Coordinates of N, CA and C in Angstrom, one line a residue:
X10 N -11.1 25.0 -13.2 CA -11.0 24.5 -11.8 C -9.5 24.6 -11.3
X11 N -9.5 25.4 -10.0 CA -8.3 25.0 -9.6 C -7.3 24.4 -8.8
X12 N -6.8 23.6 -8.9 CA -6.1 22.7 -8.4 C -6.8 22.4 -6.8
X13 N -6.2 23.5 -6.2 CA -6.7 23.4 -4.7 C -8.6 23.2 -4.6
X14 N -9.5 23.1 -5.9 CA -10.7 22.9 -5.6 C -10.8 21.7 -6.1
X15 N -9.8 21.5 -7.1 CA -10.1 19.7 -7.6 C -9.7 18.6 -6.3
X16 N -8.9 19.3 -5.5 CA -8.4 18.3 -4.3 C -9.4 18.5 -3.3
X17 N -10.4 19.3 -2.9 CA -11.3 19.6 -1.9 C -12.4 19.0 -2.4
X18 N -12.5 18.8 -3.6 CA -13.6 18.0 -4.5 C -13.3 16.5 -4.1
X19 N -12.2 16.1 -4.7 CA -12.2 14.6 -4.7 C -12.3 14.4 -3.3
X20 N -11.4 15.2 -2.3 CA -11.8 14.5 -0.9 C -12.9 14.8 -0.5
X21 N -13.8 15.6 -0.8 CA -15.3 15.9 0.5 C -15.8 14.6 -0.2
X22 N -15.6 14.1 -1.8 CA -16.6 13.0 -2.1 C -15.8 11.7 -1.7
X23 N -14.9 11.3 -1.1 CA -14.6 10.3 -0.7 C -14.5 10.6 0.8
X24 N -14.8 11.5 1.2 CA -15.2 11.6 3.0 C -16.6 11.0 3.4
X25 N -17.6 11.5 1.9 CA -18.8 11.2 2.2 C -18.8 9.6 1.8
X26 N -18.5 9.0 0.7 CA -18.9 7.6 0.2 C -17.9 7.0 0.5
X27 N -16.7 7.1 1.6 CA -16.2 6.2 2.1 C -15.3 6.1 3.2
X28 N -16.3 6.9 4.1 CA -15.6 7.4 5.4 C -14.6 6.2 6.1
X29 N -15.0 5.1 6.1 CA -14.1 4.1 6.5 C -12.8 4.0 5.4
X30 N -11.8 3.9 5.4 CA -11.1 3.6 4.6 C -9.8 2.5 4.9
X31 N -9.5 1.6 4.9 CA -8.6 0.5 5.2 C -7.9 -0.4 4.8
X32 N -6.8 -0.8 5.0 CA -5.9 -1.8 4.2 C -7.1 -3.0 4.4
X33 N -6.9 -3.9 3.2 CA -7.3 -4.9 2.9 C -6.5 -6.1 3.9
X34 N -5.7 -6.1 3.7 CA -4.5 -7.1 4.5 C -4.9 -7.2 5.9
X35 N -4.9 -8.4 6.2 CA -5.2 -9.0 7.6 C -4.1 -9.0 8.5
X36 N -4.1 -8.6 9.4 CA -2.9 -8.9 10.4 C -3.3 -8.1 11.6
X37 N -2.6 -8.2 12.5 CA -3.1 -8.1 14.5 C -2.3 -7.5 15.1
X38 N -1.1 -7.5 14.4 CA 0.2 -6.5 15.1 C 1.3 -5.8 13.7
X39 N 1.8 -5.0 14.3 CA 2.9 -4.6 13.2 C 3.7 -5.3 12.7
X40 N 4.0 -6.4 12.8 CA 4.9 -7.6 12.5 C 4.5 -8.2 11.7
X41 N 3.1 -8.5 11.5 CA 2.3 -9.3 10.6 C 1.7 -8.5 9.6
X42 N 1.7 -7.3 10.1 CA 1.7 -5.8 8.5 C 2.6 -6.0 7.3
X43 N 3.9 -5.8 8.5 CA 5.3 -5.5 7.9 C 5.2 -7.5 7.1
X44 N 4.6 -8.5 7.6 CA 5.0 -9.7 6.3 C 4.2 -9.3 5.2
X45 N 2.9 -9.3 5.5 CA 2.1 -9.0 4.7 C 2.3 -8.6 3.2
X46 N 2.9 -7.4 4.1 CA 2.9 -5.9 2.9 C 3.7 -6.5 2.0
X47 N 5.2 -7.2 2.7 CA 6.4 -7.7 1.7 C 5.9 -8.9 0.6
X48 N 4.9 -9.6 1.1 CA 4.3 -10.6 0.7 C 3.4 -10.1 -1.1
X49 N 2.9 -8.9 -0.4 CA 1.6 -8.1 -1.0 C 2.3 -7.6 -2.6
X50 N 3.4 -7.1 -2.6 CA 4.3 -6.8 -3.7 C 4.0 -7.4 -4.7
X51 N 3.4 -6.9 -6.2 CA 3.1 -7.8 -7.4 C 2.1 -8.5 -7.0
X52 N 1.0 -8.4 -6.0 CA 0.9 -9.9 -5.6 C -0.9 -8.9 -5.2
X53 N -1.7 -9.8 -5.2 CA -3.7 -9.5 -4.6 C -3.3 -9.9 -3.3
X54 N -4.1 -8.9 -2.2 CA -4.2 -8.9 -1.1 C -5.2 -10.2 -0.9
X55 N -6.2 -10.6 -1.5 CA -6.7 -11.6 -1.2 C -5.7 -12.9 -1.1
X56 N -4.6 -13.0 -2.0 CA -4.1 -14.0 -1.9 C -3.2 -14.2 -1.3
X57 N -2.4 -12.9 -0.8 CA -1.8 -12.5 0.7 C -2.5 -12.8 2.0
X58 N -3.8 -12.7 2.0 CA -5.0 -13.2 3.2 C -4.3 -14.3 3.3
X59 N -4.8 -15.4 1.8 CA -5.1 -16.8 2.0 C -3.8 -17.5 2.5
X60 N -2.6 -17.0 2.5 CA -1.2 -17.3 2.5 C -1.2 -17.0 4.1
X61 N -1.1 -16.1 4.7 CA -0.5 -15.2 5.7 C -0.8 -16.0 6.7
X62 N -1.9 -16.9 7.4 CA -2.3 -17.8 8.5 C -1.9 -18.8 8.9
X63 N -1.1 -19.5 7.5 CA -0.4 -20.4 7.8 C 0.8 -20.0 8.7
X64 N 1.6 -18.9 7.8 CA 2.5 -18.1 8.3 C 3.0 -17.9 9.5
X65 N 1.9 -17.2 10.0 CA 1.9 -16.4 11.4 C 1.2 -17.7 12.1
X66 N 1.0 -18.7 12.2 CA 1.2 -19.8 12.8 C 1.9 -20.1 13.2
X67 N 2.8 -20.5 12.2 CA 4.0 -21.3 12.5 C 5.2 -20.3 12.7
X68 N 5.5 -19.3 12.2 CA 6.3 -18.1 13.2 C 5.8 -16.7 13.0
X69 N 5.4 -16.9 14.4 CA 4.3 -15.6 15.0 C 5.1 -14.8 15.5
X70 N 6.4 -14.8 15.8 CA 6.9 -14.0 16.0 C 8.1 -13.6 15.5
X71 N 9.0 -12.1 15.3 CA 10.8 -12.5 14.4 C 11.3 -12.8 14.9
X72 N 11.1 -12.8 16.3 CA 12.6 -14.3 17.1 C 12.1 -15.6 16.1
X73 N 11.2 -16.3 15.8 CA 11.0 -17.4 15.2 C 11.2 -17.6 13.4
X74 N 10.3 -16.3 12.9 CA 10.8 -16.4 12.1 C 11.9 -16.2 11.4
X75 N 13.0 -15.8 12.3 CA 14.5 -15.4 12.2 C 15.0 -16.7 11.9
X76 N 15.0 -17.9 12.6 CA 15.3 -19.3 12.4 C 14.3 -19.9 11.8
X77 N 14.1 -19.3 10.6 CA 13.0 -20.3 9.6 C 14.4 -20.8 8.7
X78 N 14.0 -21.5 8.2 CA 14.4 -22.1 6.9 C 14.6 -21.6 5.8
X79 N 15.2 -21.8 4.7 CA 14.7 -21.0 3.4 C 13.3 -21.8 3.0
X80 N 13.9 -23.2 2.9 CA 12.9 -24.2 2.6 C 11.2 -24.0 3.6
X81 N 11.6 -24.2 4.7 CA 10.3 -23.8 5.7 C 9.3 -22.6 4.9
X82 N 10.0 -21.2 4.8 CA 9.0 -20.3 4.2 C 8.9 -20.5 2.9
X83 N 9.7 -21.0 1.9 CA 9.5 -21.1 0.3 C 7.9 -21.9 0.3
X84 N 8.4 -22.7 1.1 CA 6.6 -23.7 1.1 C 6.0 -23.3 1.7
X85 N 5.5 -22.2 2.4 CA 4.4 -21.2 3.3 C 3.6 -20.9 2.3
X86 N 5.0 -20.2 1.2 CA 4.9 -18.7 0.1 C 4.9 -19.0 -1.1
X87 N 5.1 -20.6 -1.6 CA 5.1 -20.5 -3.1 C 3.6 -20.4 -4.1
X88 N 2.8 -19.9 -3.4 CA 1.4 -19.3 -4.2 C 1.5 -18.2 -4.6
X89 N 2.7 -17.8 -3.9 CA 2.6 -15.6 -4.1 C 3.9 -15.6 -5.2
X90 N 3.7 -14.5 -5.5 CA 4.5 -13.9 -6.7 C 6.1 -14.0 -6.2
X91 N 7.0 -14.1 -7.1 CA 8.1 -14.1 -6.7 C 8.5 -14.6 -5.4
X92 N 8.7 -15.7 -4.7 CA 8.6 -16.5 -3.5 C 10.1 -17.1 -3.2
X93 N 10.6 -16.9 -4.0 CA 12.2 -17.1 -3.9 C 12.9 -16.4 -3.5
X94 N 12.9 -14.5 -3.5 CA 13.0 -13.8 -3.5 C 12.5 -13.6 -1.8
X95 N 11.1 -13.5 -1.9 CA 9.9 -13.1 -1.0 C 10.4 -13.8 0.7
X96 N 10.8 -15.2 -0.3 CA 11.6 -16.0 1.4 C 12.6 -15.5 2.2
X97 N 13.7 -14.7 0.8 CA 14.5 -14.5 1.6 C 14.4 -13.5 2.5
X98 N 13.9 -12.4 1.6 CA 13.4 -10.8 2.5 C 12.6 -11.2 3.6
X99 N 12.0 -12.4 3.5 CA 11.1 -12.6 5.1 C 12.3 -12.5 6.6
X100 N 12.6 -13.7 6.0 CA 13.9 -14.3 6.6 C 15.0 -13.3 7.4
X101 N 15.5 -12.6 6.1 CA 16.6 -11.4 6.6 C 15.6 -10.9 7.2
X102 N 14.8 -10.0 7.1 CA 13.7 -8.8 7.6 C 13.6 -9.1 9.4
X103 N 13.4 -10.7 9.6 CA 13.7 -11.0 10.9 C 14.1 -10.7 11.8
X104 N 15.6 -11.7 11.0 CA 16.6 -11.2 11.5 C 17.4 -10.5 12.0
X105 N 17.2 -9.4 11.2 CA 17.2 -7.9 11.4 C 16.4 -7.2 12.2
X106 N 15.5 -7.4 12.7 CA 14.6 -6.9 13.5 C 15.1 -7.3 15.0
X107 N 15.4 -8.4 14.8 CA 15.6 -9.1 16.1 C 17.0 -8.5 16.7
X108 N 18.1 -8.4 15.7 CA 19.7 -7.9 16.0 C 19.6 -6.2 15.7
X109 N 18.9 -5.6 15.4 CA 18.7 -4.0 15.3 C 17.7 -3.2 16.0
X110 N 16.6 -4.4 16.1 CA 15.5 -3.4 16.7 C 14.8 -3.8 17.8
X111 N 15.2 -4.2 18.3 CA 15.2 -5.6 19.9 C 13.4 -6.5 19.6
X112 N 13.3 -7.1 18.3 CA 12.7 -7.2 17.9 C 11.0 -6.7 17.7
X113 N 11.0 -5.4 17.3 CA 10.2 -4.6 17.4 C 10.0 -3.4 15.8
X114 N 9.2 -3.7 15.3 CA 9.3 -3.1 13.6 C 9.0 -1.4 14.3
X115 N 10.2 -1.0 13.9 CA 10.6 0.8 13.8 C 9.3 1.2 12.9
X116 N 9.1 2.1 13.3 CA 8.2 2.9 12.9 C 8.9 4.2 12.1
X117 N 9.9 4.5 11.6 CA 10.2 5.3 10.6 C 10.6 5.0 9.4
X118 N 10.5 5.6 8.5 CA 10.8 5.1 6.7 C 12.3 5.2 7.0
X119 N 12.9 5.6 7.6 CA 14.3 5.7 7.7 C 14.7 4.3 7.9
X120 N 14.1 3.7 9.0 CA 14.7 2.5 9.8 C 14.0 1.4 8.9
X121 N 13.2 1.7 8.4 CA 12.0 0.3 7.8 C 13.1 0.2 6.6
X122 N 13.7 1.0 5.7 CA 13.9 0.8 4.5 C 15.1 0.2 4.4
X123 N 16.2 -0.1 5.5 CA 17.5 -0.9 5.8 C 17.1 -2.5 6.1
X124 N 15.4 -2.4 6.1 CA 15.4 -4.3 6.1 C 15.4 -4.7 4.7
X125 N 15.8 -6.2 4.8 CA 15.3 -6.4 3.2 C 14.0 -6.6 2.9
X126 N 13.6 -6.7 2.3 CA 12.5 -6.2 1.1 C 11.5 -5.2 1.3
X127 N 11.5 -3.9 2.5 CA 11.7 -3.0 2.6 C 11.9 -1.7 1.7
X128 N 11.0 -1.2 0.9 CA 11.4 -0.5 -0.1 C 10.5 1.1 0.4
X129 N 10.5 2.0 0.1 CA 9.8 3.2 0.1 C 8.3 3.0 0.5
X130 N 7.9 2.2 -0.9 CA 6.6 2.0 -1.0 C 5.7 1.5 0.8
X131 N 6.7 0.5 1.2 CA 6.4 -0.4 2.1 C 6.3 0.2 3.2
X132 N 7.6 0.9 3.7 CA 8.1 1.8 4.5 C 6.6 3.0 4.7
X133 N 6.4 3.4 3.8 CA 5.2 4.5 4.3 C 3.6 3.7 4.3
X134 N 3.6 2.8 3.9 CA 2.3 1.7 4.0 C 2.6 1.6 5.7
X135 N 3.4 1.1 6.1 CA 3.5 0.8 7.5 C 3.5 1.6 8.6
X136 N 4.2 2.9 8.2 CA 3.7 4.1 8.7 C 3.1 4.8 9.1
X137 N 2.3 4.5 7.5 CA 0.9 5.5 8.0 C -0.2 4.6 8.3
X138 N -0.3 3.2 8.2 CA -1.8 2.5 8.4 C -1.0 2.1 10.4
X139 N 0.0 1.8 10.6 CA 0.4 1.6 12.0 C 0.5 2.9 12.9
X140 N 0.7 4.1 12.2 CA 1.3 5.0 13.4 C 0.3 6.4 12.6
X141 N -0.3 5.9 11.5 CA -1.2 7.2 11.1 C 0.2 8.5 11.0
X142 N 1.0 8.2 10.5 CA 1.7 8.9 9.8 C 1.5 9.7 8.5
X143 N 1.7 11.0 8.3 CA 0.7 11.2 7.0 C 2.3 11.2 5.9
X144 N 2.5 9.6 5.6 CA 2.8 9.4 4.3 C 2.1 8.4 3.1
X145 N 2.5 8.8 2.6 CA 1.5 8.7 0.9 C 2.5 7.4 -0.1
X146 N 1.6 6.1 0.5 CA 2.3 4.7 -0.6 C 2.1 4.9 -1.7
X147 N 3.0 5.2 -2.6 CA 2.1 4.8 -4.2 C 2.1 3.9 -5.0
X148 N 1.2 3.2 -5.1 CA 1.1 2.1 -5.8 C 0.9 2.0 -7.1
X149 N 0.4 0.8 -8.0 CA -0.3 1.4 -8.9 C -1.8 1.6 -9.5
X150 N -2.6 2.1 -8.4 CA -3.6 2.1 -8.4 C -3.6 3.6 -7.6
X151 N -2.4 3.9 -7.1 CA -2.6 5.6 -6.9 C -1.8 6.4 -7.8
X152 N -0.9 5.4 -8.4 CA -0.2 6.1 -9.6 C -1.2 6.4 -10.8
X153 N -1.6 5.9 -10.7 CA -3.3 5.4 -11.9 C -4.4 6.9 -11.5
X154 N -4.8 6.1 -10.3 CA -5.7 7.0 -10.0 C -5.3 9.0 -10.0
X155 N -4.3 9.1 -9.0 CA -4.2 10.2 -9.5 C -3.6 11.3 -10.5
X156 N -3.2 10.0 -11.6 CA -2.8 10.8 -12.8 C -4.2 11.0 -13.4
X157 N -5.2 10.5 -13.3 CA -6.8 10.1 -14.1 C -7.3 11.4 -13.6
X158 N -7.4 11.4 -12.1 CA -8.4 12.6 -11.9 C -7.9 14.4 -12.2
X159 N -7.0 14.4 -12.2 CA -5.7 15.7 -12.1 C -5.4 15.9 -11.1
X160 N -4.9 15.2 -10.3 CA -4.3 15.4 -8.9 C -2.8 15.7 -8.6
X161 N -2.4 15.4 -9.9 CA -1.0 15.2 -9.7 C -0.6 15.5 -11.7
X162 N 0.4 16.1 -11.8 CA 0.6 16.4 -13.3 C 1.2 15.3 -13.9
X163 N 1.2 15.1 -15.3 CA 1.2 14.2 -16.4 C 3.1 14.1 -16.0
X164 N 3.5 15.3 -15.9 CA 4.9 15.3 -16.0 C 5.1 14.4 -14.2
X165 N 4.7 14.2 -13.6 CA 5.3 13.6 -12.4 C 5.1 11.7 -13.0
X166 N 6.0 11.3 -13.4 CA 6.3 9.7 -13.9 C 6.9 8.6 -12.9
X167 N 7.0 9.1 -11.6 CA 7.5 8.5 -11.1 C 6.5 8.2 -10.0
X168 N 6.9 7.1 -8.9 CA 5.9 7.0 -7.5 C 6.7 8.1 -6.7
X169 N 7.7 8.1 -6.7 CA 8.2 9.5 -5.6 C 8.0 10.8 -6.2
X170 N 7.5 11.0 -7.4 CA 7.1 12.4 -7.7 C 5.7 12.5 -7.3
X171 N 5.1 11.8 -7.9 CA 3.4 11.2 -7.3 C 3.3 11.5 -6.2
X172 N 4.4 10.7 -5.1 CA 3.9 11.2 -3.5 C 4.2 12.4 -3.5
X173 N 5.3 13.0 -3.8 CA 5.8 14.6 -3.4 C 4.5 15.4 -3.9
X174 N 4.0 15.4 -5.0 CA 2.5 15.8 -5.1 C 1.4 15.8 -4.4
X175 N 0.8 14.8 -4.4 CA -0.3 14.4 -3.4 C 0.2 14.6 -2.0
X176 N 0.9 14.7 -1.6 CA 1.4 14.9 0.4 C 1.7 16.8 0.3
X177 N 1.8 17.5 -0.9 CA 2.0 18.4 -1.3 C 0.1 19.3 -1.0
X178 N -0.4 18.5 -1.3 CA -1.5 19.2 -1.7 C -2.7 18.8 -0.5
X179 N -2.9 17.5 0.0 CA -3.5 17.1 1.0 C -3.0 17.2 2.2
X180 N -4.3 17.8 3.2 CA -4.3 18.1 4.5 C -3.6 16.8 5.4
X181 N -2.4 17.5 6.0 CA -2.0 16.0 6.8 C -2.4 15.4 7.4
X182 N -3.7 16.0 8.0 CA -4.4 14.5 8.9 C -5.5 13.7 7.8
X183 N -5.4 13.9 6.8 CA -5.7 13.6 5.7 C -5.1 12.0 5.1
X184 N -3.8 12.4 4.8 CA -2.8 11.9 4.1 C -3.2 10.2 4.5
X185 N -3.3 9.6 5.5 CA -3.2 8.3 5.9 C -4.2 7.7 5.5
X186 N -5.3 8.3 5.2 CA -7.0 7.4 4.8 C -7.0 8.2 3.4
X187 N -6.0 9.1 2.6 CA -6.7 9.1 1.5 C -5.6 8.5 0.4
X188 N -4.4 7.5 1.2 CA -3.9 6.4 0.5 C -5.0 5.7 0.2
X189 N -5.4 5.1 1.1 CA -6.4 4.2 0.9 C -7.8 4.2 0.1
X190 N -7.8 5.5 -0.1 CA -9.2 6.4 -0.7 C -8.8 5.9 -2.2
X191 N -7.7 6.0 -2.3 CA -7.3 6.5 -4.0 C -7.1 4.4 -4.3
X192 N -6.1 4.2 -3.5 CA -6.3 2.6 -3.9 C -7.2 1.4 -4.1
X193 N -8.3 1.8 -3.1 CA -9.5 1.2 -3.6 C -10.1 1.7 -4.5
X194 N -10.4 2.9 -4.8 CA -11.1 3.7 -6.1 C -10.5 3.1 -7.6
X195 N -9.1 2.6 -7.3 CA -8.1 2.2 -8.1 C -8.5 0.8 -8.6
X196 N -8.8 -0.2 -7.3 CA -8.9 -1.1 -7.2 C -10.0 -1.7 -7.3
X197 N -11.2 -1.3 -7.4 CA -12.6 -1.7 -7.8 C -13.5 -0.7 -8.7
X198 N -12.9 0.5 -8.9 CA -13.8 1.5 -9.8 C -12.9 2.1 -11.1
X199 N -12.1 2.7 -11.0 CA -11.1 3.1 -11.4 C -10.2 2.0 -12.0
X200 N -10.5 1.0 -12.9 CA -9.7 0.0 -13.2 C -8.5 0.4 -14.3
X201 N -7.7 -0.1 -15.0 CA -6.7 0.3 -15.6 C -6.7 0.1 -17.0
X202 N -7.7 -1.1 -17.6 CA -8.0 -1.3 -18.6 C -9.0 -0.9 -19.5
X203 N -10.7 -1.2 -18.0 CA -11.8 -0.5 -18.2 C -12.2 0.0 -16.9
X204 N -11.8 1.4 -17.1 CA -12.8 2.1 -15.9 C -14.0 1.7 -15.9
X205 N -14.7 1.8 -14.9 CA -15.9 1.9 -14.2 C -16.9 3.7 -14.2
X206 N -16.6 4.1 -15.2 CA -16.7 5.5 -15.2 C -18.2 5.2 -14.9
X207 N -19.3 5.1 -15.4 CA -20.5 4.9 -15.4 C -21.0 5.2 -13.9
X208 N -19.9 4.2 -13.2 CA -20.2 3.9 -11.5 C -19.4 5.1 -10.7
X209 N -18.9 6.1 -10.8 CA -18.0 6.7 -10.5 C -18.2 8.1 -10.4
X210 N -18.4 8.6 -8.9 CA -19.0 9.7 -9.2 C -17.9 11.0 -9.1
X211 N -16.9 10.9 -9.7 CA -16.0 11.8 -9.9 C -15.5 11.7 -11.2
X212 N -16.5 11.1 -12.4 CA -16.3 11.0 -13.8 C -16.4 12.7 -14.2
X213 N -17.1 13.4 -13.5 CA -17.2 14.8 -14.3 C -16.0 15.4 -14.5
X214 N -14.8 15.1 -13.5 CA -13.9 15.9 -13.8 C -12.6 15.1 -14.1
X215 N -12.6 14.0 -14.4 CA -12.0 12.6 -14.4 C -11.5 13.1 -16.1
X216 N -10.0 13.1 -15.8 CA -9.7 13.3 -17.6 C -9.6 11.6 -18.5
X217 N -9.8 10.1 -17.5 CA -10.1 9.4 -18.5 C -11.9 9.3 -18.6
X218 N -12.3 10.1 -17.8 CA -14.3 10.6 -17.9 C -14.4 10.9 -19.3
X219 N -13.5 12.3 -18.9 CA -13.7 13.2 -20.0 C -13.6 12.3 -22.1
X220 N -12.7 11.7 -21.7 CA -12.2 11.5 -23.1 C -13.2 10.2 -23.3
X221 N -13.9 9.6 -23.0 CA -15.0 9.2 -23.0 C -16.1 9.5 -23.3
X222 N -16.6 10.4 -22.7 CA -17.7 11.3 -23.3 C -17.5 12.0 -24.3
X223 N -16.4 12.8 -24.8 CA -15.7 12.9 -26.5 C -15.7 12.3 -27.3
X224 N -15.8 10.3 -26.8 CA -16.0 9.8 -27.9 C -17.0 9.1 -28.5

């Protein structure tokens, strides 16, 4: 099989079984993406949900949350992973928005990645679910996933080799729903410990399928 048929493969079957494809994370505007996402880091989107309402309550917007507290967000955020950290990046990220970007979250990886806690990963999450940008987050459920299926070669170890692959080989108007294709597949079928291979109908050509059925 070659490459260019293994990629027309896995997408026609995630065109058909999951034409909808979408972030988990709740939010109403780009502002509340961009907490989200920073929130989301190490951390279950469900428990990013359960967190985020209080949040955007009490500052719904980065003029407000620019004048939070450290203290004010540490106690929003101390359910989520690293929240010491997490406050601050809220905090600056504001800030910043409000004195750089007349408070309005930029829409390029260029501009997104000069906020704090703003990293690559985040930067193209925001991009392409806000502006359908065809860039490629990688996580670890797409680092996972398409080292499993052969999408991407054993030698690419990194998440920025990963994306330079996969954005390499998928159709750009593609690129934005088949993040999300690969991360849920990652995230409920495709697990890390024990696949779901049984449930999974892309086990035939799936190299942790394969080595399964070998044993």
């Amino acid at each position: 099989m070659t490459k260019k048929e293994r990629y027309e493969l896995v997408l026609a079957y995630f065109q058909e079984q999951v034409p909808i494809a979408e972030t988990e994370l709740l939010y109403e505007n780009p502002f509340q993406l961009l907490v989200a996402v920073i929130l989301s880091a190490q951390c279950t989107d469900k428990r990013v949900n359960l967190t985020t309402p209080a949040i955007f309550k009490q500052f719904p917007t980065p003029q407000k949350m620019s004048k939070a507290s450290f203290e004010q967000m540490f106690a929003l955020i101390k359910s989520i992973s690293y929240p010491n950290n997490k406050a601050k990046h809220l905090i600056g990220m504001s800030q910043l928005l409000v004195d750089n970007f007349n408070a309005e979250v930029p829409l390029t990886v260029e501009q997104l990645i000069t906020l704090p806690g703003v990293g690559r990963k985040t930067a193209n999450v925001i991009t392409s679910v806000v502006d359908k940008q065809p860039n490629m987050a990688v996580d670890t459920h797409v680092f996972r996933v398409s080292r499993r299926l052969g999408l991407v070669p054993m030698t690419a170890t990194t998440p920025l080799a990963v994306e330079k692959a996969l954005i390499k080989h998928i159709p750009t108007a593609l690129v934005h729903t088949a993040h999300h294709w690969l991360i849920l597949h990652g995230r409920y079928t495709c697990l890390a410990r024990s696949p779901k291979c049984d449930a999974c109908g892309l086990v035939s050509f799936c190299k942790e399928g394969a080595k399964k059925s070998a044993s």
